[in-house]
């Protein structure tokens, strides 16, 4: 049986690609940020959790918008000399980004690479069957054929057990490759990475802020463009109308109450 999750394209690329990033450090060490960005876009596009993506247009993801997103993610999963070398660093950083976006409806926990292989296979089956991609960290590996995955974060978004082996679909650098999970999991080193397990907790997701002042406080006063995009998303008004409403708050402290039928009442 083969089970693959839907993904998304950035122009002709299957997901994002850290080779596009603007800085040298992000190009060589931005894999955790790329994994978080791809996760956010997956949830926004396929689960309807639009708060996880900072821009308004989800219909056409361009390379420019993806790179802009990655550099917004950068402060939370910033490349460092030692790398994002633990599940805990990724979870803490990505959680901080989601908190900034005002979204608390995603739970995360780590499944260490020290756990038995059977637990890893079960986790992959359960996560993919539930519709969740799996952030994966490999630190070192004895198999030189897997050198592209050494000290690297990537997503798993499918599995295939139809030929007697358990293969996983590893997504990174704008493409994918089918790998045998048992070999991937058995790195041959004592220090290991592992999986980050996602679970959406819908009842804990916060309601959209009711006023422009709440958006400004959440996004930060300097992030006016994010507030304009959020007003558009919540109310359905046009870009020009949203800008007028936000400008009215910045210039005259007119604090509109926001709701999804505001457009027809204006």
PDB file of C-alpha atoms in Angstrom:
ATOM      1  CA  UNK A   1       0.000   0.000   0.000  1.00  0.00           C
ATOM      2  CA  UNK A   2       1.262   3.455  -0.904  1.00  0.00           C
ATOM      3  CA  UNK A   3       0.008   6.527   0.930  1.00  0.00           C
ATOM      4  CA  UNK A   4       1.291   9.955  -0.121  1.00  0.00           C
ATOM      5  CA  UNK A   5       0.106  13.290   1.242  1.00  0.00           C
ATOM      6  CA  UNK A   6      -0.727  16.153  -1.053  1.00  0.00           C
ATOM      7  CA  UNK A   7       2.030  18.733  -1.106  1.00  0.00           C
ATOM      8  CA  UNK A   8       2.360  22.019  -2.994  1.00  0.00           C
ATOM      9  CA  UNK A   9       4.499  23.541  -5.705  1.00  0.00           C
ATOM     10  CA  UNK A  10       6.542  26.720  -5.650  1.00  0.00           C
ATOM     11  CA  UNK A  11       6.435  27.472  -9.365  1.00  0.00           C
ATOM     12  CA  UNK A  12       7.908  24.200 -10.751  1.00  0.00           C
ATOM     13  CA  UNK A  13       9.558  23.104  -7.476  1.00  0.00           C
ATOM     14  CA  UNK A  14       8.025  20.441  -5.225  1.00  0.00           C
ATOM     15  CA  UNK A  15       7.974  22.550  -2.064  1.00  0.00           C
ATOM     16  CA  UNK A  16      10.702  24.993  -1.134  1.00  0.00           C
ATOM     17  CA  UNK A  17      14.447  24.891  -1.663  1.00  0.00           C
ATOM     18  CA  UNK A  18      17.051  26.341   0.688  1.00  0.00           C
ATOM     19  CA  UNK A  19      19.386  26.943  -2.257  1.00  0.00           C
ATOM     20  CA  UNK A  20      17.190  29.990  -3.036  1.00  0.00           C
ATOM     21  CA  UNK A  21      17.817  31.744   0.270  1.00  0.00           C
ATOM     22  CA  UNK A  22      19.472  35.155   0.271  1.00  0.00           C
ATOM     23  CA  UNK A  23      22.279  34.619   2.786  1.00  0.00           C
ATOM     24  CA  UNK A  24      25.124  32.110   2.754  1.00  0.00           C
ATOM     25  CA  UNK A  25      24.259  30.845   6.252  1.00  0.00           C
ATOM     26  CA  UNK A  26      20.633  30.229   5.286  1.00  0.00           C
ATOM     27  CA  UNK A  27      21.664  28.409   2.126  1.00  0.00           C
ATOM     28  CA  UNK A  28      23.920  26.023   4.047  1.00  0.00           C
ATOM     29  CA  UNK A  29      21.981  25.893   7.329  1.00  0.00           C
ATOM     30  CA  UNK A  30      18.396  26.875   6.594  1.00  0.00           C
ATOM     31  CA  UNK A  31      16.997  23.339   6.329  1.00  0.00           C
ATOM     32  CA  UNK A  32      15.058  23.597   9.612  1.00  0.00           C
ATOM     33  CA  UNK A  33      13.504  26.889   8.499  1.00  0.00           C
ATOM     34  CA  UNK A  34      12.643  25.306   5.125  1.00  0.00           C
ATOM     35  CA  UNK A  35      11.023  22.355   6.901  1.00  0.00           C
ATOM     36  CA  UNK A  36       8.951  24.689   9.082  1.00  0.00           C
ATOM     37  CA  UNK A  37       7.932  26.804   6.076  1.00  0.00           C
ATOM     38  CA  UNK A  38       6.871  23.723   4.117  1.00  0.00           C
ATOM     39  CA  UNK A  39       4.929  22.512   7.160  1.00  0.00           C
ATOM     40  CA  UNK A  40       3.137  25.855   7.488  1.00  0.00           C
ATOM     41  CA  UNK A  41       2.220  25.925   3.816  1.00  0.00           C
ATOM     42  CA  UNK A  42       0.972  22.340   3.964  1.00  0.00           C
ATOM     43  CA  UNK A  43      -1.294  23.150   6.912  1.00  0.00           C
ATOM     44  CA  UNK A  44      -2.487  26.415   5.361  1.00  0.00           C
ATOM     45  CA  UNK A  45      -3.268  24.874   1.950  1.00  0.00           C
ATOM     46  CA  UNK A  46      -4.495  21.390   2.852  1.00  0.00           C
ATOM     47  CA  UNK A  47      -5.834  21.859   6.400  1.00  0.00           C
ATOM     48  CA  UNK A  48      -7.198  25.396   6.073  1.00  0.00           C
ATOM     49  CA  UNK A  49      -5.024  26.783   8.897  1.00  0.00           C
ATOM     50  CA  UNK A  50      -4.236  30.072   7.201  1.00  0.00           C
ATOM     51  CA  UNK A  51      -2.777  31.664  10.324  1.00  0.00           C
ATOM     52  CA  UNK A  52       0.318  29.519   9.903  1.00  0.00           C
ATOM     53  CA  UNK A  53       1.309  31.366   6.696  1.00  0.00           C
ATOM     54  CA  UNK A  54       1.999  35.117   6.883  1.00  0.00           C
ATOM     55  CA  UNK A  55       0.912  36.144   3.367  1.00  0.00           C
ATOM     56  CA  UNK A  56      -2.514  36.375   1.818  1.00  0.00           C
ATOM     57  CA  UNK A  57      -2.149  34.578  -1.535  1.00  0.00           C
ATOM     58  CA  UNK A  58      -2.179  30.795  -1.242  1.00  0.00           C
ATOM     59  CA  UNK A  59      -3.283  30.192  -4.816  1.00  0.00           C
ATOM     60  CA  UNK A  60       0.086  30.953  -6.411  1.00  0.00           C
ATOM     61  CA  UNK A  61       3.184  30.440  -4.263  1.00  0.00           C
ATOM     62  CA  UNK A  62       6.101  32.130  -6.011  1.00  0.00           C
ATOM     63  CA  UNK A  63       9.778  31.656  -5.342  1.00  0.00           C
ATOM     64  CA  UNK A  64       9.940  35.293  -4.201  1.00  0.00           C
ATOM     65  CA  UNK A  65       7.123  34.867  -1.661  1.00  0.00           C
ATOM     66  CA  UNK A  66       8.602  31.593  -0.395  1.00  0.00           C
ATOM     67  CA  UNK A  67      12.032  33.162   0.151  1.00  0.00           C
ATOM     68  CA  UNK A  68      10.374  36.088   1.936  1.00  0.00           C
ATOM     69  CA  UNK A  69       8.587  33.610   4.189  1.00  0.00           C
ATOM     70  CA  UNK A  70      11.810  31.721   4.905  1.00  0.00           C
ATOM     71  CA  UNK A  71      13.544  34.879   6.046  1.00  0.00           C
ATOM     72  CA  UNK A  72      10.593  35.682   8.331  1.00  0.00           C
ATOM     73  CA  UNK A  73      11.092  32.197   9.808  1.00  0.00           C
ATOM     74  CA  UNK A  74      14.870  32.713  10.102  1.00  0.00           C
ATOM     75  CA  UNK A  75      14.932  34.428  13.533  1.00  0.00           C
ATOM     76  CA  UNK A  76      13.067  31.488  15.061  1.00  0.00           C
ATOM     77  CA  UNK A  77      15.214  28.734  13.481  1.00  0.00           C
ATOM     78  CA  UNK A  78      18.378  30.675  12.853  1.00  0.00           C
ATOM     79  CA  UNK A  79      21.332  28.729  11.411  1.00  0.00           C
ATOM     80  CA  UNK A  80      24.161  28.319  13.898  1.00  0.00           C
ATOM     81  CA  UNK A  81      27.586  26.696  14.005  1.00  0.00           C
ATOM     82  CA  UNK A  82      26.246  23.550  15.665  1.00  0.00           C
ATOM     83  CA  UNK A  83      23.091  23.560  13.519  1.00  0.00           C
ATOM     84  CA  UNK A  84      19.501  22.989  14.630  1.00  0.00           C
ATOM     85  CA  UNK A  85      20.818  19.737  16.034  1.00  0.00           C
ATOM     86  CA  UNK A  86      17.987  18.570  18.293  1.00  0.00           C
ATOM     87  CA  UNK A  87      14.270  18.001  18.070  1.00  0.00           C
ATOM     88  CA  UNK A  88      13.783  20.340  21.025  1.00  0.00           C
ATOM     89  CA  UNK A  89      15.405  23.324  19.260  1.00  0.00           C
ATOM     90  CA  UNK A  90      13.110  22.875  16.259  1.00  0.00           C
ATOM     91  CA  UNK A  91       9.999  22.532  18.424  1.00  0.00           C
ATOM     92  CA  UNK A  92      10.895  25.587  20.514  1.00  0.00           C
ATOM     93  CA  UNK A  93      11.696  27.722  17.465  1.00  0.00           C
ATOM     94  CA  UNK A  94       8.689  26.737  15.388  1.00  0.00           C
ATOM     95  CA  UNK A  95       6.404  27.132  18.425  1.00  0.00           C
ATOM     96  CA  UNK A  96       7.718  30.671  18.919  1.00  0.00           C
ATOM     97  CA  UNK A  97       6.897  31.505  15.285  1.00  0.00           C
ATOM     98  CA  UNK A  98       3.358  30.111  15.668  1.00  0.00           C
ATOM     99  CA  UNK A  99       2.882  32.010  18.930  1.00  0.00           C
ATOM    100  CA  UNK A 100       3.845  35.206  17.106  1.00  0.00           C
ATOM    101  CA  UNK A 101       1.213  34.381  14.488  1.00  0.00           C
ATOM    102  CA  UNK A 102      -1.352  33.943  17.271  1.00  0.00           C
ATOM    103  CA  UNK A 103      -1.851  30.227  16.657  1.00  0.00           C
ATOM    104  CA  UNK A 104      -1.684  27.743  19.533  1.00  0.00           C
ATOM    105  CA  UNK A 105      -3.517  24.849  17.909  1.00  0.00           C
ATOM    106  CA  UNK A 106      -0.519  22.717  16.903  1.00  0.00           C
ATOM    107  CA  UNK A 107       1.016  20.325  19.412  1.00  0.00           C
ATOM    108  CA  UNK A 108       4.514  18.989  18.795  1.00  0.00           C
ATOM    109  CA  UNK A 109       6.662  16.414  20.516  1.00  0.00           C
ATOM    110  CA  UNK A 110       9.810  14.535  19.597  1.00  0.00           C
ATOM    111  CA  UNK A 111      10.294  10.862  18.795  1.00  0.00           C
ATOM    112  CA  UNK A 112      13.991  10.297  19.390  1.00  0.00           C
ATOM    113  CA  UNK A 113      16.086   8.358  16.907  1.00  0.00           C
ATOM    114  CA  UNK A 114      17.149   6.238  19.893  1.00  0.00           C
ATOM    115  CA  UNK A 115      13.712   4.614  19.976  1.00  0.00           C
ATOM    116  CA  UNK A 116      13.339   1.134  18.369  1.00  0.00           C
ATOM    117  CA  UNK A 117      12.700   0.936  14.634  1.00  0.00           C
ATOM    118  CA  UNK A 118       9.197  -0.506  15.126  1.00  0.00           C
ATOM    119  CA  UNK A 119       8.143   2.666  16.944  1.00  0.00           C
ATOM    120  CA  UNK A 120       9.438   4.781  14.062  1.00  0.00           C
ATOM    121  CA  UNK A 121       7.510   2.757  11.483  1.00  0.00           C
ATOM    122  CA  UNK A 122       4.340   2.923  13.572  1.00  0.00           C
ATOM    123  CA  UNK A 123       4.740   6.684  13.937  1.00  0.00           C
ATOM    124  CA  UNK A 124       5.107   7.146  10.185  1.00  0.00           C
ATOM    125  CA  UNK A 125       2.007   5.077   9.463  1.00  0.00           C
ATOM    126  CA  UNK A 126      -0.054   6.906  12.081  1.00  0.00           C
ATOM    127  CA  UNK A 127       1.093  10.389  11.100  1.00  0.00           C
ATOM    128  CA  UNK A 128       0.704   9.976   7.346  1.00  0.00           C
ATOM    129  CA  UNK A 129      -2.643   8.200   7.723  1.00  0.00           C
ATOM    130  CA  UNK A 130      -3.811  11.114   9.914  1.00  0.00           C
ATOM    131  CA  UNK A 131      -2.674  13.621   7.289  1.00  0.00           C
ATOM    132  CA  UNK A 132       0.458  14.999   8.952  1.00  0.00           C
ATOM    133  CA  UNK A 133       3.891  15.415   7.331  1.00  0.00           C
ATOM    134  CA  UNK A 134       6.822  14.482   9.570  1.00  0.00           C
ATOM    135  CA  UNK A 135       9.824  16.789  10.172  1.00  0.00           C
ATOM    136  CA  UNK A 136      12.859  14.526  10.303  1.00  0.00           C
ATOM    137  CA  UNK A 137      16.392  15.156  11.565  1.00  0.00           C
ATOM    138  CA  UNK A 138      19.396  13.000  10.657  1.00  0.00           C
ATOM    139  CA  UNK A 139      22.652  13.953  12.381  1.00  0.00           C
ATOM    140  CA  UNK A 140      25.218  11.438  11.104  1.00  0.00           C
ATOM    141  CA  UNK A 141      24.917   8.289   9.031  1.00  0.00           C
ATOM    142  CA  UNK A 142      27.250   5.440   8.218  1.00  0.00           C
ATOM    143  CA  UNK A 143      25.750   4.938   4.747  1.00  0.00           C
ATOM    144  CA  UNK A 144      27.548   7.315   2.377  1.00  0.00           C
ATOM    145  CA  UNK A 145      24.665   6.996  -0.088  1.00  0.00           C
ATOM    146  CA  UNK A 146      22.605   9.015   2.401  1.00  0.00           C
ATOM    147  CA  UNK A 147      25.136  11.826   2.719  1.00  0.00           C
ATOM    148  CA  UNK A 148      22.592  14.378   1.425  1.00  0.00           C
ATOM    149  CA  UNK A 149      20.597  13.777   4.620  1.00  0.00           C
ATOM    150  CA  UNK A 150      23.464  14.099   7.105  1.00  0.00           C
ATOM    151  CA  UNK A 151      23.014  17.005   9.566  1.00  0.00           C
ATOM    152  CA  UNK A 152      19.832  17.817   7.729  1.00  0.00           C
ATOM    153  CA  UNK A 153      16.152  18.508   8.332  1.00  0.00           C
ATOM    154  CA  UNK A 154      13.545  17.370   5.801  1.00  0.00           C
ATOM    155  CA  UNK A 155       9.916  16.252   5.615  1.00  0.00           C
ATOM    156  CA  UNK A 156       8.526  12.756   5.206  1.00  0.00           C
ATOM    157  CA  UNK A 157       5.136  12.961   3.485  1.00  0.00           C
ATOM    158  CA  UNK A 158       4.401   9.410   2.374  1.00  0.00           C
ATOM    159  CA  UNK A 159       5.095   5.714   2.830  1.00  0.00           C
ATOM    160  CA  UNK A 160       5.006   2.596   0.642  1.00  0.00           C
ATOM    161  CA  UNK A 161       4.969  -0.935   2.048  1.00  0.00           C
ATOM    162  CA  UNK A 162       3.763  -2.666  -1.094  1.00  0.00           C
ATOM    163  CA  UNK A 163       7.001  -4.546  -1.958  1.00  0.00           C
ATOM    164  CA  UNK A 164       7.905  -6.043   1.385  1.00  0.00           C
ATOM    165  CA  UNK A 165      10.018  -3.065   2.443  1.00  0.00           C
ATOM    166  CA  UNK A 166       8.853   0.036   4.248  1.00  0.00           C
ATOM    167  CA  UNK A 167       9.802   3.064   2.166  1.00  0.00           C
ATOM    168  CA  UNK A 168       9.279   6.699   3.089  1.00  0.00           C
ATOM    169  CA  UNK A 169       9.043   9.705   0.783  1.00  0.00           C
ATOM    170  CA  UNK A 170      11.739  12.189   1.848  1.00  0.00           C
ATOM    171  CA  UNK A 171      11.066  15.744   0.643  1.00  0.00           C
ATOM    172  CA  UNK A 172      13.854  18.321   0.469  1.00  0.00           C
ATOM    173  CA  UNK A 173      15.583  20.732  -1.931  1.00  0.00           C
ATOM    174  CA  UNK A 174      12.475  21.035  -4.114  1.00  0.00           C
ATOM    175  CA  UNK A 175      12.152  17.296  -4.820  1.00  0.00           C
ATOM    176  CA  UNK A 176      11.674  13.897  -3.209  1.00  0.00           C
ATOM    177  CA  UNK A 177      13.291  10.489  -2.945  1.00  0.00           C
ATOM    178  CA  UNK A 178      11.987   7.136  -1.685  1.00  0.00           C
ATOM    179  CA  UNK A 179      14.184   5.736   1.102  1.00  0.00           C
ATOM    180  CA  UNK A 180      14.008   2.567   3.173  1.00  0.00           C
ATOM    181  CA  UNK A 181      13.060   3.689   6.671  1.00  0.00           C
ATOM    182  CA  UNK A 182      14.915   0.899   8.476  1.00  0.00           C
ATOM    183  CA  UNK A 183      18.189   1.947   6.875  1.00  0.00           C
ATOM    184  CA  UNK A 184      17.498   5.643   7.421  1.00  0.00           C
ATOM    185  CA  UNK A 185      16.650   5.075  11.093  1.00  0.00           C
ATOM    186  CA  UNK A 186      19.690   2.885  11.843  1.00  0.00           C
ATOM    187  CA  UNK A 187      22.348   5.577  11.488  1.00  0.00           C
ATOM    188  CA  UNK A 188      25.173   3.643  13.132  1.00  0.00           C
ATOM    189  CA  UNK A 189      25.943   6.534  15.508  1.00  0.00           C
ATOM    190  CA  UNK A 190      25.100   6.913  19.184  1.00  0.00           C
ATOM    191  CA  UNK A 191      23.862  10.491  18.845  1.00  0.00           C
ATOM    192  CA  UNK A 192      20.693  10.572  16.791  1.00  0.00           C
ATOM    193  CA  UNK A 193      17.992  12.891  15.504  1.00  0.00           C
ATOM    194  CA  UNK A 194      14.462  11.606  15.070  1.00  0.00           C
ATOM    195  CA  UNK A 195      10.953  12.774  14.196  1.00  0.00           C
ATOM    196  CA  UNK A 196       8.815  15.718  15.252  1.00  0.00           C
ATOM    197  CA  UNK A 197       5.223  14.569  15.689  1.00  0.00           C
ATOM    198  CA  UNK A 198       2.463  17.042  14.800  1.00  0.00           C
ATOM    199  CA  UNK A 199      -1.126  17.099  16.025  1.00  0.00           C
ATOM    200  CA  UNK A 200      -3.691  19.816  15.342  1.00  0.00           C
ATOM    201  CA  UNK A 201      -5.763  20.602  18.415  1.00  0.00           C
ATOM    202  CA  UNK A 202      -8.689  22.477  16.916  1.00  0.00           C
ATOM    203  CA  UNK A 203     -10.388  23.258  20.200  1.00  0.00           C
ATOM    204  CA  UNK A 204      -7.294  25.133  21.345  1.00  0.00           C
ATOM    205  CA  UNK A 205      -6.952  27.247  18.221  1.00  0.00           C
ATOM    206  CA  UNK A 206      -7.516  30.888  19.106  1.00  0.00           C
ATOM    207  CA  UNK A 207     -10.362  32.868  17.602  1.00  0.00           C
ATOM    208  CA  UNK A 208      -9.403  35.625  15.189  1.00  0.00           C
ATOM    209  CA  UNK A 209      -8.798  38.958  16.966  1.00  0.00           C
ATOM    210  CA  UNK A 210     -11.931  41.073  17.099  1.00  0.00           C
ATOM    211  CA  UNK A 211     -10.317  44.465  16.563  1.00  0.00           C
ATOM    212  CA  UNK A 212      -7.483  46.029  14.567  1.00  0.00           C
ATOM    213  CA  UNK A 213      -5.743  47.008  17.822  1.00  0.00           C
ATOM    214  CA  UNK A 214      -5.499  43.315  18.754  1.00  0.00           C
ATOM    215  CA  UNK A 215      -3.909  42.514  15.389  1.00  0.00           C
ATOM    216  CA  UNK A 216      -1.407  45.344  15.810  1.00  0.00           C
ATOM    217  CA  UNK A 217      -0.495  44.122  19.292  1.00  0.00           C
ATOM    218  CA  UNK A 218      -0.081  40.562  18.021  1.00  0.00           C
ATOM    219  CA  UNK A 219       1.919  41.396  14.898  1.00  0.00           C
ATOM    220  CA  UNK A 220       3.915  44.275  16.352  1.00  0.00           C
ATOM    221  CA  UNK A 221       3.401  47.939  15.533  1.00  0.00           C
ATOM    222  CA  UNK A 222       6.076  47.920  12.822  1.00  0.00           C
ATOM    223  CA  UNK A 223       4.513  44.961  10.957  1.00  0.00           C
ATOM    224  CA  UNK A 224       1.768  46.982   9.301  1.00  0.00           C
ATOM    225  CA  UNK A 225       1.670  44.858   6.148  1.00  0.00           C
ATOM    226  CA  UNK A 226       0.961  41.690   8.149  1.00  0.00           C
ATOM    227  CA  UNK A 227      -1.919  43.476   9.865  1.00  0.00           C
ATOM    228  CA  UNK A 228      -3.360  44.549   6.495  1.00  0.00           C
ATOM    229  CA  UNK A 229      -3.181  40.962   5.233  1.00  0.00           C
ATOM    230  CA  UNK A 230      -4.863  39.704   8.414  1.00  0.00           C
ATOM    231  CA  UNK A 231      -7.705  42.218   8.037  1.00  0.00           C
ATOM    232  CA  UNK A 232      -8.252  40.973   4.469  1.00  0.00           C
ATOM    233  CA  UNK A 233      -8.261  37.344   5.620  1.00  0.00           C
ATOM    234  CA  UNK A 234     -10.699  37.906   8.493  1.00  0.00           C
ATOM    235  CA  UNK A 235     -13.158  40.238   6.760  1.00  0.00           C
ATOM    236  CA  UNK A 236     -12.913  39.508   3.028  1.00  0.00           C
ATOM    237  CA  UNK A 237     -12.432  43.176   2.138  1.00  0.00           C
ATOM    238  CA  UNK A 238     -10.083  44.230  -0.662  1.00  0.00           C
ATOM    239  CA  UNK A 239      -6.445  45.196  -0.202  1.00  0.00           C
ATOM    240  CA  UNK A 240      -7.293  48.890  -0.629  1.00  0.00           C
ATOM    241  CA  UNK A 241     -10.118  48.705   1.918  1.00  0.00           C
ATOM    242  CA  UNK A 242      -7.962  46.837   4.428  1.00  0.00           C
ATOM    243  CA  UNK A 243      -5.180  49.409   4.023  1.00  0.00           C
ATOM    244  CA  UNK A 244      -7.660  52.246   4.624  1.00  0.00           C
ATOM    245  CA  UNK A 245      -8.896  50.569   7.805  1.00  0.00           C
ATOM    246  CA  UNK A 246      -5.396  49.964   9.170  1.00  0.00           C
ATOM    247  CA  UNK A 247      -4.284  53.485   8.202  1.00  0.00           C
ATOM    248  CA  UNK A 248      -7.295  54.849  10.096  1.00  0.00           C
ATOM    249  CA  UNK A 249      -6.068  53.071  13.220  1.00  0.00           C
ATOM    250  CA  UNK A 250      -2.451  54.194  12.833  1.00  0.00           C
ATOM    251  CA  UNK A 251      -3.342  57.797  12.029  1.00  0.00           C
ATOM    252  CA  UNK A 252      -6.542  58.436  14.012  1.00  0.00           C
ATOM    253  CA  UNK A 253      -6.861  55.437  16.390  1.00  0.00           C
ATOM    254  CA  UNK A 254     -10.110  54.314  14.747  1.00  0.00           C
ATOM    255  CA  UNK A 255     -10.355  50.721  15.961  1.00  0.00           C
ATOM    256  CA  UNK A 256     -12.664  48.729  13.679  1.00  0.00           C
ATOM    257  CA  UNK A 257     -14.401  45.633  15.000  1.00  0.00           C
ATOM    258  CA  UNK A 258     -13.556  42.778  12.610  1.00  0.00           C
ATOM    259  CA  UNK A 259     -15.896  40.030  11.455  1.00  0.00           C
ATOM    260  CA  UNK A 260     -16.395  38.068   8.260  1.00  0.00           C
ATOM    261  CA  UNK A 261     -19.489  39.960   7.111  1.00  0.00           C
ATOM    262  CA  UNK A 262     -17.855  43.354   7.423  1.00  0.00           C
ATOM    263  CA  UNK A 263     -17.488  43.638   3.638  1.00  0.00           C
ATOM    264  CA  UNK A 264     -21.215  43.696   2.966  1.00  0.00           C
ATOM    265  CA  UNK A 265     -21.788  46.259   5.710  1.00  0.00           C
ATOM    266  CA  UNK A 266     -19.267  48.787   4.417  1.00  0.00           C
TER     267      UNK A 266
END
